[in-house]
Tab-separated table of C-alpha atoms and ligand atoms in Angstrom:
chain	number	residue	atom	x	y	z
A	284	MET	CA	-25.346	17.960	-14.746
A	285	THR	CA	-22.378	20.107	-13.921
A	286	HIS	CA	-20.623	19.401	-10.718
A	287	ALA	CA	-19.811	22.262	-8.377
A	288	PRO	CA	-16.178	22.562	-7.288
A	289	PRO	CA	-15.738	20.986	-3.886
A	290	ILE	CA	-15.907	23.134	-0.788
A	291	ALA	CA	-12.632	22.913	1.120
A	292	ASP	CA	-12.975	25.164	4.132
A	293	ALA	CA	-13.471	24.153	7.767
A	294	ALA	CA	-17.034	25.405	8.302
A	295	VAL	CA	-19.500	22.666	9.239
A	296	ARG	CA	-22.082	22.746	6.442
A	297	GLY	CA	-24.533	20.139	7.554
A	298	THR	CA	-25.423	17.102	9.630
A	299	ALA	CA	-25.787	13.539	8.468
A	300	VAL	CA	-28.158	11.578	10.659
A	301	LEU	CA	-27.417	7.848	10.744
A	302	LYS	CA	-30.121	5.235	10.439
A	303	PRO	CA	-31.119	3.709	13.787
A	304	ARG	CA	-28.566	1.209	15.171
A	305	ARG	CA	-25.914	2.090	12.594
A	306	ALA	CA	-23.559	4.100	14.808
A	307	ARG	CA	-21.583	1.303	16.439
A	308	PRO	CA	-18.645	1.170	13.941
A	309	PHE	CA	-18.100	4.888	14.394
A	310	PHE	CA	-18.141	4.705	18.165
A	311	ALA	CA	-15.339	2.187	17.523
A	312	ARG	CA	-13.721	4.968	15.442
A	313	HIS	CA	-14.071	3.446	12.003
A	314	PRO	CA	-13.717	6.337	9.555
A	315	TRP	CA	-15.964	5.270	6.632
A	316	VAL	CA	-19.642	6.208	6.689
A	317	LEU	CA	-21.200	4.368	3.763
A	318	ASP	CA	-24.213	5.837	1.944
A	319	SER	CA	-26.296	2.887	3.181
A	320	ALA	CA	-25.804	3.904	6.850
A	321	ILE	CA	-27.118	7.426	6.411
A	322	GLY	CA	-30.803	8.142	7.106
A	323	ARG	CA	-30.862	11.782	6.007
A	324	VAL	CA	-28.629	14.792	5.517
A	325	ASP	CA	-29.686	18.130	6.962
A	326	ALA	CA	-27.850	20.867	5.136
A	327	VAL	CA	-28.335	24.427	4.077
A	328	GLN	CA	-27.942	23.353	0.430
A	329	GLU	CA	-30.760	21.435	-1.207
A	330	ASP	CA	-28.484	19.639	-3.624
A	331	GLY	CA	-26.277	16.938	-2.045
A	332	ALA	CA	-23.508	17.449	-4.615
A	333	ALA	CA	-23.157	21.054	-3.498
A	334	LEU	CA	-21.820	19.686	-0.213
A	335	ASP	CA	-18.963	17.759	-1.853
A	336	GLY	CA	-15.709	18.413	-0.023
A	337	ALA	CA	-17.520	20.158	2.829
A	338	VAL	CA	-17.172	19.391	6.511
A	339	ILE	CA	-20.203	17.675	7.962
A	340	ASP	CA	-21.140	16.321	11.379
A	341	VAL	CA	-22.496	12.823	11.836
A	342	THR	CA	-25.016	12.050	14.567
A	343	THR	CA	-26.979	9.037	15.713
A	344	SER	CA	-30.673	8.849	14.859
A	345	ARG	CA	-31.249	10.373	18.303
A	346	GLY	CA	-29.013	13.342	17.566
A	347	GLU	CA	-25.915	12.350	19.601
A	348	PHE	CA	-22.615	13.493	18.093
A	349	VAL	CA	-20.667	10.659	16.461
A	350	GLY	CA	-17.904	12.290	14.469
A	351	ARG	CA	-16.909	15.021	12.037
A	352	GLY	CA	-15.873	14.342	8.493
A	353	ILE	CA	-15.960	15.325	4.847
A	354	TYR	CA	-18.810	14.641	2.477
A	355	ASN	CA	-18.713	13.277	-1.076
A	356	SER	CA	-22.014	12.598	-2.861
A	357	ARG	CA	-20.210	10.618	-5.572
A	358	SER	CA	-18.559	8.050	-3.338
A	359	ARG	CA	-20.006	4.988	-1.653
A	360	ILE	CA	-17.921	6.171	1.285
A	361	ARG	CA	-20.247	9.143	1.600
A	362	ILE	CA	-18.446	10.655	4.583
A	363	ARG	CA	-14.873	10.124	5.751
A	364	LEU	CA	-14.562	10.852	9.441
A	365	TYR	CA	-11.466	12.675	10.657
A	366	THR	CA	-12.294	13.403	14.280
A	367	PHE	CA	-14.507	11.993	16.997
A	368	ASP	CA	-14.101	15.084	19.164
A	369	PRO	CA	-16.965	17.593	18.788
A	370	ASP	CA	-14.625	20.425	19.804
A	371	GLU	CA	-12.045	19.729	17.084
A	372	ALA	CA	-12.448	21.787	13.890
A	373	LEU	CA	-11.129	20.391	10.591
A	374	ASP	CA	-9.146	23.557	10.009
A	375	GLU	CA	-5.583	24.224	8.894
A	376	HIS	CA	-4.248	23.602	12.387
A	377	PHE	CA	-5.930	20.182	12.400
A	378	TRP	CA	-4.408	19.038	9.070
A	379	ARG	CA	-0.961	20.203	10.078
A	380	GLY	CA	-1.257	18.370	13.382
A	381	ARG	CA	-2.163	15.136	11.631
A	382	LEU	CA	0.778	15.453	9.226
A	383	GLU	CA	3.145	16.177	12.117
A	384	SER	CA	1.891	13.184	14.011
A	385	ALA	CA	2.330	10.927	10.963
A	386	ILE	CA	5.914	12.131	10.482
A	387	ASP	CA	6.588	11.637	14.209
A	388	THR	CA	5.442	8.019	13.927
A	389	ARG	CA	8.098	7.427	11.233
A	390	ARG	CA	10.755	9.023	13.449
A	391	LEU	CA	9.728	6.620	16.197
A	392	CYS	CA	10.380	3.726	13.770
A	393	GLY	CA	13.766	5.157	12.825
A	394	LEU	CA	12.408	6.388	9.492
A	395	PRO	CA	13.207	8.462	7.551
A	396	GLU	CA	16.748	7.672	8.555
A	397	THR	CA	19.023	9.018	5.823
A	398	SER	CA	18.862	11.757	3.227
A	399	ASP	CA	18.735	9.173	0.418
A	400	GLY	CA	16.209	6.938	2.173
A	401	ALA	CA	12.598	6.308	1.228
A	402	ALA	CA	9.611	5.835	3.505
A	403	ARG	CA	5.869	6.166	3.555
A	404	LEU	CA	5.143	9.283	5.613
A	405	VAL	CA	1.354	9.186	5.528
A	406	PHE	CA	-0.716	6.026	5.161
A	407	SER	CA	-4.298	7.143	4.922
A	408	GLU	CA	-6.623	5.798	7.659
A	409	ALA	CA	-3.674	4.422	9.617
A	410	ASP	CA	-2.583	8.016	10.236
A	411	GLY	CA	-6.054	9.485	10.691
A	412	LEU	CA	-5.830	10.935	7.176
A	413	SER	CA	-8.284	8.825	5.211
A	414	GLY	CA	-7.639	9.303	1.489
A	415	LEU	CA	-4.043	10.547	1.633
A	416	ILE	CA	-0.801	8.731	0.916
A	417	VAL	CA	2.539	10.514	1.019
A	418	ASP	CA	5.844	8.795	0.282
A	419	ARG	CA	9.266	10.288	0.658
A	420	TYR	CA	12.001	9.366	-1.818
A	421	ALA	CA	15.242	11.084	-0.798
A	422	ASP	CA	14.595	14.829	-1.219
A	423	TYR	CA	11.273	14.382	-2.998
A	424	LEU	CA	7.738	13.715	-1.871
A	425	VAL	CA	5.076	11.866	-3.823
A	426	VAL	CA	1.537	12.786	-2.841
A	427	HIS	CA	-1.153	10.286	-3.791
A	428	PRO	CA	-4.673	11.404	-2.890
A	429	THR	CA	-7.238	8.597	-2.925
A	430	ALA	CA	-10.274	10.627	-1.817
A	431	LEU	CA	-11.927	13.873	-2.811
A	432	ALA	CA	-11.670	15.040	0.816
A	433	CYS	CA	-7.876	15.242	0.543
A	434	ALA	CA	-7.730	16.006	-3.195
A	435	SER	CA	-9.740	19.170	-2.578
A	436	ARG	CA	-7.313	20.222	0.174
A	437	LEU	CA	-4.126	19.484	-1.756
A	438	ASP	CA	-2.781	23.043	-1.700
A	439	LEU	CA	-3.043	23.230	2.051
A	440	LEU	CA	-1.605	19.746	2.580
A	441	VAL	CA	1.320	20.394	0.227
A	442	GLU	CA	2.065	23.723	1.891
A	443	HIS	CA	2.385	22.047	5.289
A	444	LEU	CA	4.287	19.055	3.928
A	445	THR	CA	6.868	21.299	2.286
A	446	ASP	CA	7.184	23.294	5.479
A	447	LEU	CA	7.668	20.163	7.586
A	448	MET	CA	9.939	18.192	5.241
A	449	SER	CA	11.747	20.858	3.116
A	450	PRO	CA	11.712	18.704	-0.041
A	451	ARG	CA	13.153	19.728	-3.409
A	452	GLY	CA	9.941	18.794	-5.127
A	453	VAL	CA	6.474	17.394	-4.540
A	454	VAL	CA	5.109	15.142	-7.260
A	455	LEU	CA	1.432	14.248	-7.677
A	456	ARG	CA	0.437	10.643	-8.255
A	457	VAL	CA	-3.114	9.893	-9.376
A	458	ASP	CA	-4.663	6.543	-10.197
A	459	SER	CA	-7.959	5.691	-11.834
A	460	ALA	CA	-9.535	4.709	-8.490
A	461	LEU	CA	-9.803	8.384	-7.596
A	462	SER	CA	-12.066	9.160	-10.541
A	463	GLN	CA	-13.874	5.810	-10.478
A	464	LEU	CA	-14.592	5.606	-6.757
A	465	GLU	CA	-14.587	9.259	-5.764
A	466	GLY	CA	-15.710	11.033	-8.944
A	467	CYS	CA	-12.725	13.323	-8.690
A	468	GLU	CA	-10.372	14.317	-11.521
A	469	LEU	CA	-6.875	15.625	-10.906
A	470	SER	CA	-4.126	16.239	-13.392
A	471	GLY	CA	-0.547	17.465	-13.482
A	472	ASP	CA	2.678	15.947	-12.245
A	473	LEU	CA	4.400	18.553	-10.195
A	474	LEU	CA	2.752	20.174	-7.196
A	475	TRP	CA	5.709	22.108	-5.875
A	476	GLY	CA	9.412	22.695	-6.549
A	477	GLU	CA	11.171	20.595	-9.166
A	478	VAL	CA	11.130	17.022	-10.479
A	479	PRO	CA	14.393	15.072	-10.188
A	480	GLU	CA	16.755	15.448	-13.121
A	481	GLY	CA	17.460	11.959	-14.438
A	482	PRO	CA	16.905	8.801	-12.429
A	483	LEU	CA	16.526	9.323	-8.710
A	484	VAL	CA	18.525	6.855	-6.610
A	485	ILE	CA	17.365	5.879	-3.149
A	486	ARG	CA	19.097	3.553	-0.725
A	487	GLU	CA	17.451	0.770	1.274
A	488	HIS	CA	19.493	-1.330	3.714
A	489	GLY	CA	22.559	-0.090	1.863
A	490	ILE	CA	21.312	-1.109	-1.609
A	491	GLY	CA	20.839	1.567	-4.285
A	492	TYR	CA	17.660	1.578	-6.381
A	493	GLN	CA	16.612	3.823	-9.243
A	494	VAL	CA	13.101	5.116	-8.720
A	495	ASP	CA	10.800	6.646	-11.303
A	496	LEU	CA	8.481	8.934	-9.348
A	497	THR	CA	6.128	9.699	-12.205
A	498	GLY	CA	6.136	6.560	-14.357
A	499	GLY	CA	6.914	3.691	-11.947
A	500	GLN	CA	4.503	1.311	-10.213
A	501	LYS	CA	2.916	2.372	-6.913
A	502	THR	CA	4.498	5.732	-6.053
A	503	GLY	CA	7.789	4.453	-7.505
A	504	ALA	CA	8.716	1.514	-5.275
A	505	TYR	CA	7.179	-1.142	-3.032
A	506	LEU	CA	8.248	0.360	0.263
A	507	ASP	CA	5.963	-1.980	2.192
A	508	GLN	CA	8.316	-4.931	1.506
A	509	ARG	CA	11.464	-3.148	2.727
A	510	ASP	CA	12.015	-5.194	5.859
A	511	ASN	CA	10.789	-8.445	4.315
A	512	ARG	CA	13.476	-8.080	1.649
A	513	ARG	CA	16.156	-7.825	4.321
A	514	GLN	CA	14.709	-10.487	6.582
A	515	SER	CA	14.244	-13.067	3.830
A	516	ALA	CA	17.861	-12.508	2.731
A	517	ARG	CA	18.961	-14.061	6.029
A	518	TYR	CA	17.789	-17.455	4.729
A	519	MET	CA	19.515	-17.258	1.361
A	520	ALA	CA	23.226	-17.826	2.062
A	521	GLU	CA	24.865	-19.986	-0.616
A	522	ARG	CA	21.470	-20.736	-2.149
A	523	ARG	CA	20.268	-20.673	-5.722
A	524	VAL	CA	17.313	-18.292	-5.557
A	525	LEU	CA	14.302	-17.584	-7.763
A	526	ASP	CA	12.699	-14.131	-7.296
A	527	MET	CA	9.339	-14.292	-9.040
A	528	PHE	CA	7.520	-10.966	-9.622
A	529	CYS	CA	10.744	-9.103	-8.940
A	530	TYR	CA	9.802	-5.558	-10.120
A	531	THR	CA	13.079	-3.614	-9.946
A	532	GLY	CA	14.959	-6.419	-8.220
A	533	GLY	CA	14.367	-5.794	-4.506
A	534	PHE	CA	14.310	-9.362	-3.163
A	535	ALA	CA	16.911	-10.517	-5.707
A	536	LEU	CA	19.474	-7.817	-4.892
A	537	SER	CA	18.826	-8.251	-1.169
A	538	ALA	CA	19.415	-12.014	-1.478
A	539	SER	CA	22.674	-11.420	-3.323
A	540	MET	CA	24.040	-8.439	-1.391
A	541	LEU	CA	22.672	-8.933	2.121
A	542	GLY	CA	22.226	-12.684	2.083
A	543	SER	CA	25.216	-13.939	0.061
A	544	ALA	CA	23.029	-16.023	-2.236
A	545	ALA	CA	24.991	-18.134	-4.712
A	546	SER	CA	22.953	-16.917	-7.695
A	547	VAL	CA	19.528	-15.454	-8.401
A	548	LEU	CA	17.109	-15.673	-11.303
A	549	ALA	CA	14.586	-12.813	-11.152
A	550	VAL	CA	11.472	-12.583	-13.347
A	551	ASP	CA	8.815	-9.932	-13.962
A	552	SER	CA	6.358	-9.341	-16.802
A	553	SER	CA	7.157	-5.629	-17.003
A	554	ARG	CA	9.952	-4.933	-19.491
A	555	LYS	CA	10.461	-1.506	-17.983
A	556	ALA	CA	10.789	-2.934	-14.476
A	557	ILE	CA	13.369	-5.450	-15.703
A	558	GLU	CA	15.383	-2.721	-17.443
A	559	THR	CA	15.481	-0.784	-14.168
A	560	ALA	CA	16.311	-3.990	-12.277
A	561	ARG	CA	19.323	-4.549	-14.552
A	562	ALA	CA	20.395	-0.943	-14.044
A	563	ASN	CA	20.073	-1.456	-10.276
A	564	SER	CA	22.188	-4.563	-10.470
A	565	GLN	CA	24.923	-2.612	-12.287
A	566	LEU	CA	24.609	0.331	-9.951
A	567	ASN	CA	25.361	-1.983	-7.032
A	568	GLY	CA	28.082	-3.943	-8.844
A	569	VAL	CA	26.171	-7.210	-8.510
A	570	GLY	CA	27.220	-9.989	-10.877
A	571	ASN	CA	25.221	-13.053	-9.873
A	572	VAL	CA	21.625	-11.975	-10.597
A	573	GLU	CA	20.043	-12.735	-13.936
A	574	PHE	CA	16.883	-10.851	-14.911
A	575	GLU	CA	14.256	-12.110	-17.310
A	576	VAL	CA	11.030	-10.668	-18.731
A	577	GLY	CA	8.248	-13.239	-18.411
A	578	SER	CA	4.883	-14.223	-17.041
A	579	GLY	CA	5.034	-15.608	-13.518
A	580	PHE	CA	2.668	-18.509	-14.156
A	581	GLU	CA	4.212	-19.566	-17.463
A	582	THR	CA	7.780	-19.245	-16.217
A	583	LEU	CA	7.034	-21.411	-13.189
A	584	ASP	CA	5.380	-24.033	-15.424
A	585	ARG	CA	8.397	-24.002	-17.712
A	586	LEU	CA	10.918	-24.291	-14.861
A	587	VAL	CA	8.976	-27.147	-13.255
A	588	GLY	CA	8.561	-28.835	-16.658
A	589	SER	CA	12.283	-28.732	-17.338
A	590	GLY	CA	13.129	-30.185	-13.915
A	591	GLU	CA	14.858	-27.041	-12.587
A	592	ARG	CA	15.648	-26.758	-8.880
A	593	PHE	CA	16.066	-23.709	-6.670
A	594	ASP	CA	16.997	-23.690	-2.982
A	595	ALA	CA	14.789	-20.700	-2.284
A	596	VAL	CA	11.816	-19.166	-4.096
A	597	VAL	CA	10.284	-15.737	-3.492
A	598	LEU	CA	6.721	-15.159	-4.699
A	599	ASP	CA	5.490	-11.565	-4.548
A	600	PRO	CA	2.652	-11.398	-7.076
A	601	PRO	CA	0.416	-8.378	-7.739
A	602	LYS	CA	-2.961	-8.041	-6.051
A	603	PHE	CA	-5.246	-10.873	-7.224
A	604	ALA	CA	-8.430	-10.023	-5.314
A	605	SER	CA	-9.910	-6.550	-5.175
A	606	GLY	CA	-12.820	-7.645	-2.990
A	607	ARG	CA	-14.204	-10.645	-1.101
A	608	ARG	CA	-16.219	-11.635	-4.192
A	609	LYS	CA	-13.020	-12.383	-6.124
A	610	LEU	CA	-11.610	-14.350	-3.222
A	611	ASP	CA	-11.993	-17.853	-4.642
A	612	ASP	CA	-10.321	-16.920	-7.923
A	613	ALA	CA	-7.504	-15.263	-6.034
A	614	LEU	CA	-6.949	-18.258	-3.766
A	615	ARG	CA	-6.852	-20.552	-6.793
A	616	ALA	CA	-4.179	-18.344	-8.375
A	617	TYR	CA	-2.146	-18.315	-5.147
A	618	HIS	CA	-2.517	-22.076	-4.910
A	619	ARG	CA	-1.209	-22.594	-8.426
A	620	LEU	CA	1.803	-20.329	-7.898
A	621	ASN	CA	2.727	-21.786	-4.535
A	622	ARG	CA	2.301	-25.337	-5.719
A	623	GLN	CA	4.713	-24.738	-8.583
A	624	ALA	CA	7.156	-22.960	-6.281
A	625	VAL	CA	7.124	-25.907	-3.853
A	626	SER	CA	7.791	-28.258	-6.763
A	627	LEU	CA	10.995	-26.358	-7.528
A	628	LEU	CA	12.332	-26.728	-3.973
A	629	PRO	CA	14.328	-29.662	-2.610
A	630	PRO	CA	13.567	-30.827	0.949
A	631	GLY	CA	14.805	-28.056	3.258
A	632	GLY	CA	14.132	-25.382	0.626
A	633	VAL	CA	12.956	-21.895	1.562
A	634	LEU	CA	9.700	-20.394	0.324
A	635	VAL	CA	9.044	-16.687	0.816
A	636	THR	CA	5.430	-16.252	-0.180
A	637	CYS	CA	3.547	-12.959	-0.145
A	638	SER	CA	0.073	-11.614	-0.796
A	639	CYS	CA	-0.927	-7.975	-1.034
A	640	SER	CA	-4.644	-8.728	-1.514
A	641	GLY	CA	-6.324	-7.159	1.519
A	642	SER	CA	-9.399	-9.327	1.154
A	643	VAL	CA	-7.303	-12.486	1.557
A	644	THR	CA	-6.804	-12.863	5.312
A	645	PRO	CA	-3.718	-14.500	6.816
A	646	ASP	CA	-5.964	-17.452	7.723
A	647	ASP	CA	-7.212	-17.751	4.125
A	648	PHE	CA	-3.634	-17.702	2.921
A	649	LEU	CA	-2.464	-20.317	5.418
A	650	ALA	CA	-5.395	-22.536	4.458
A	651	MET	CA	-4.306	-22.203	0.831
A	652	LEU	CA	-0.765	-23.257	1.841
A	653	ALA	CA	-2.242	-26.217	3.726
A	654	GLY	CA	-3.949	-27.231	0.471
A	655	VAL	CA	-0.619	-27.007	-1.349
A	656	SER	CA	1.010	-29.118	1.343
A	657	GLN	CA	-1.725	-31.732	1.073
A	658	GLN	CA	-1.617	-31.947	-2.709
A	659	THR	CA	2.156	-32.037	-3.022
A	660	GLY	CA	2.736	-34.255	0.010
A	661	ARG	CA	5.336	-31.748	1.266
A	662	ASP	CA	5.412	-30.299	4.765
A	663	ILE	CA	5.454	-26.512	4.957
A	664	GLN	CA	6.687	-24.925	8.182
A	665	VAL	CA	6.035	-21.216	8.663
A	666	LEU	CA	9.160	-19.743	10.238
A	667	GLU	CA	8.056	-16.112	10.155
A	668	SER	CA	4.659	-14.469	9.653
A	669	ARG	CA	5.297	-10.910	8.597
A	670	GLY	CA	3.404	-7.860	7.404
A	671	ALA	CA	4.315	-4.495	5.938
A	672	SER	CA	7.196	-2.428	7.310
A	673	PRO	CA	6.343	-0.076	10.191
A	674	ASP	CA	5.928	3.008	8.008
A	675	HIS	CA	2.713	1.241	6.858
A	676	PRO	CA	1.039	1.012	10.264
A	677	VAL	CA	-2.345	-0.563	10.849
A	678	ARG	CA	-4.895	1.298	12.949
A	679	VAL	CA	-6.931	-1.197	14.926
A	680	SER	CA	-10.120	0.746	14.214
A	681	CYS	CA	-9.679	0.241	10.437
A	682	LEU	CA	-8.249	-3.179	9.654
A	683	GLU	CA	-8.956	-2.677	5.959
A	684	ASN	CA	-5.480	-1.150	5.818
A	685	GLU	CA	-3.845	-4.410	6.768
A	686	TYR	CA	-3.180	-6.034	3.422
A	687	LEU	CA	0.355	-7.383	3.135
A	688	LYS	CA	1.267	-10.884	4.224
A	689	CYS	CA	4.727	-12.366	3.919
A	690	PHE	CA	5.400	-15.884	5.168
A	691	ILE	CA	8.924	-17.212	5.293
A	692	CYS	CA	8.658	-21.011	5.214
A	693	ARG	CA	10.775	-24.122	5.170
A	694	VAL	CA	9.532	-26.799	2.807
A	695	GLN	CA	10.352	-30.455	3.582
B	855	LIG	N1	8.910	-7.937	-5.325
B	855	LIG	C1	8.824	-6.579	-5.790
B	855	LIG	C2	7.409	-6.067	-5.910
B	855	LIG	C3	6.509	-6.902	-6.795
B	855	LIG	S1	4.999	-6.166	-7.168
B	855	LIG	C4	9.650	-5.678	-4.893
B	855	LIG	O1	10.090	-6.123	-3.821
B	855	LIG	O2	9.854	-4.513	-5.253
B	855	LIG	C5	4.341	-7.269	-8.323
B	855	LIG	C6	5.084	-7.331	-9.647
B	855	LIG	O3	4.430	-8.308	-10.441
B	855	LIG	C7	5.104	-6.069	-10.474
B	855	LIG	O4	6.437	-5.703	-10.697
B	855	LIG	C8	4.430	-6.440	-11.794
B	855	LIG	O5	5.077	-5.881	-12.927
B	855	LIG	C9	4.574	-7.933	-11.810
B	855	LIG	N2	3.561	-8.709	-12.534
B	855	LIG	C10	2.243	-8.468	-12.668
B	855	LIG	N3	1.646	-9.487	-13.335
B	855	LIG	C11	2.618	-10.383	-13.624
B	855	LIG	C12	2.651	-11.645	-14.287
B	855	LIG	N4	1.534	-12.197	-14.767
B	855	LIG	N5	3.825	-12.268	-14.402
B	855	LIG	C13	4.968	-11.736	-13.907
B	855	LIG	N6	5.000	-10.553	-13.287
B	855	LIG	C14	3.848	-9.877	-13.131
C-alpha cells in the first residue's frame, strides 16, 4: 500500500471520539492519545492513513471537547495533543508562539548565555511541542524531529527558528525511532544555511568542547549533564578520579579544570569519542587526564581485580532500559557497575552515579544503591539528588520526560 504524504495544514480534518472513561489523562493535559483509547474516528476521509499529519479534535464519548492534536495512523501514539483550548488553531501563529515560549524559558534560566554556548531550546512535550527537539550549538541549530506531526511541519518550524535565532545553519538529526515508531522517513543533513567548516567548538562553564553535529552521539553532546558536570567537580579537589563512560570527556575535564582533581582516568567504548576527548583535553591545555578506549564493565572488573583505588568515581552509562519490561535487567546492570565502583573507593570516597533510563525511577535507583550498600557492607550517603539541567524541563502533565538521575554520594 502506498502511503499518502502527510497533511500539514491547520484545518481540522476529523474528530477522534475516546472510549468511555478514557478522557481523564487528557483533562490532566497529557499529550499522548494511544490507539487503545480511541473508540472511533469521524473524518471526511475513509482511509485512516489519509489523515496522517492532519489536525484532529479529540472528544469524550459524550462529545465534549478534550483537545486538538495531530493524527498518525502508523504510531501507537495515534494523536499528539498540542492544545486543550477549543479556540486555538494549530496554525503558523501557534507554532511560532510555542517556539518563542520555549526560547523564553531558556532565557529565564540564563541560557543561551554566550555566542559559543550550547543549550537545548526545545524539549518536546516539556515545551508543548511533542515530537520536536532543537539544540543550539554556538551559531548552529540541530533539529531532531521524533514524531511525524513535527517532521511534516519541518519547513515551517525551521523558518520560524531561523527567524528567531538567526543561526548560520540548521542541521537535521534523524534516528531510527522516527521510522520505527512513527513510520516516517526523513533524509538529508542540512535544512538551512551552512554546516560548520571543521570541528565546531562550544564552551560550557568555560571549558571548550569539539562537537560533531552530524556524526556525534545525541545531537552532538550530552547537554543534559551540563550542571552535573560542574557540580560534581566541587567534590573532586586533589582527588584521583575515574570517569567511566566519559564520551568526549565532560566529567573528566570538569573535574580537572573546575575541580582541581589530582588526576583523572576516563574510559569510553567509542574510539571516536575518545579521540575527540583527547582533542578536547589538548584544546583546553589539560595535562592530567588520561583517556582509554574500553568497555565499562570489563574495565571496572580489571581495575578492581588489580587492587586499584580512586578517590572519586563517575558512572554515566548509556540507557539500559527502554521500557518497564527491561527494568530488572537494567537494575542488575546498574547494580554491577555501582558495586564495582564502590569497591574502588576508600572510605570517604565520592561516587557520582547517573542513570538516563526513564523507566528506572529515582526510587528504583536508590533501592539498587541500597542493595549495593548491603552487599558491600559500605554506607552510601546521598549528598545531592540531581536531574537534568534546566534547559531540559519536565512538564508535570507528562512525567515521561523526566529521565535523568544523578546522585552525588559519599561512600564510607
Ligand atoms: N559522561 C558523558 C556522557 C556519557 S553517555 C558526558 O558527560 O558527556 C554514555 C557513553 O557510554 C557514550 O559515550 C557511549 O559511547 C558509552 N558506552 C556505551 N556502552 C559502553 C560500554 N559498554 N562501555 C563503555 N562505554 C560505553
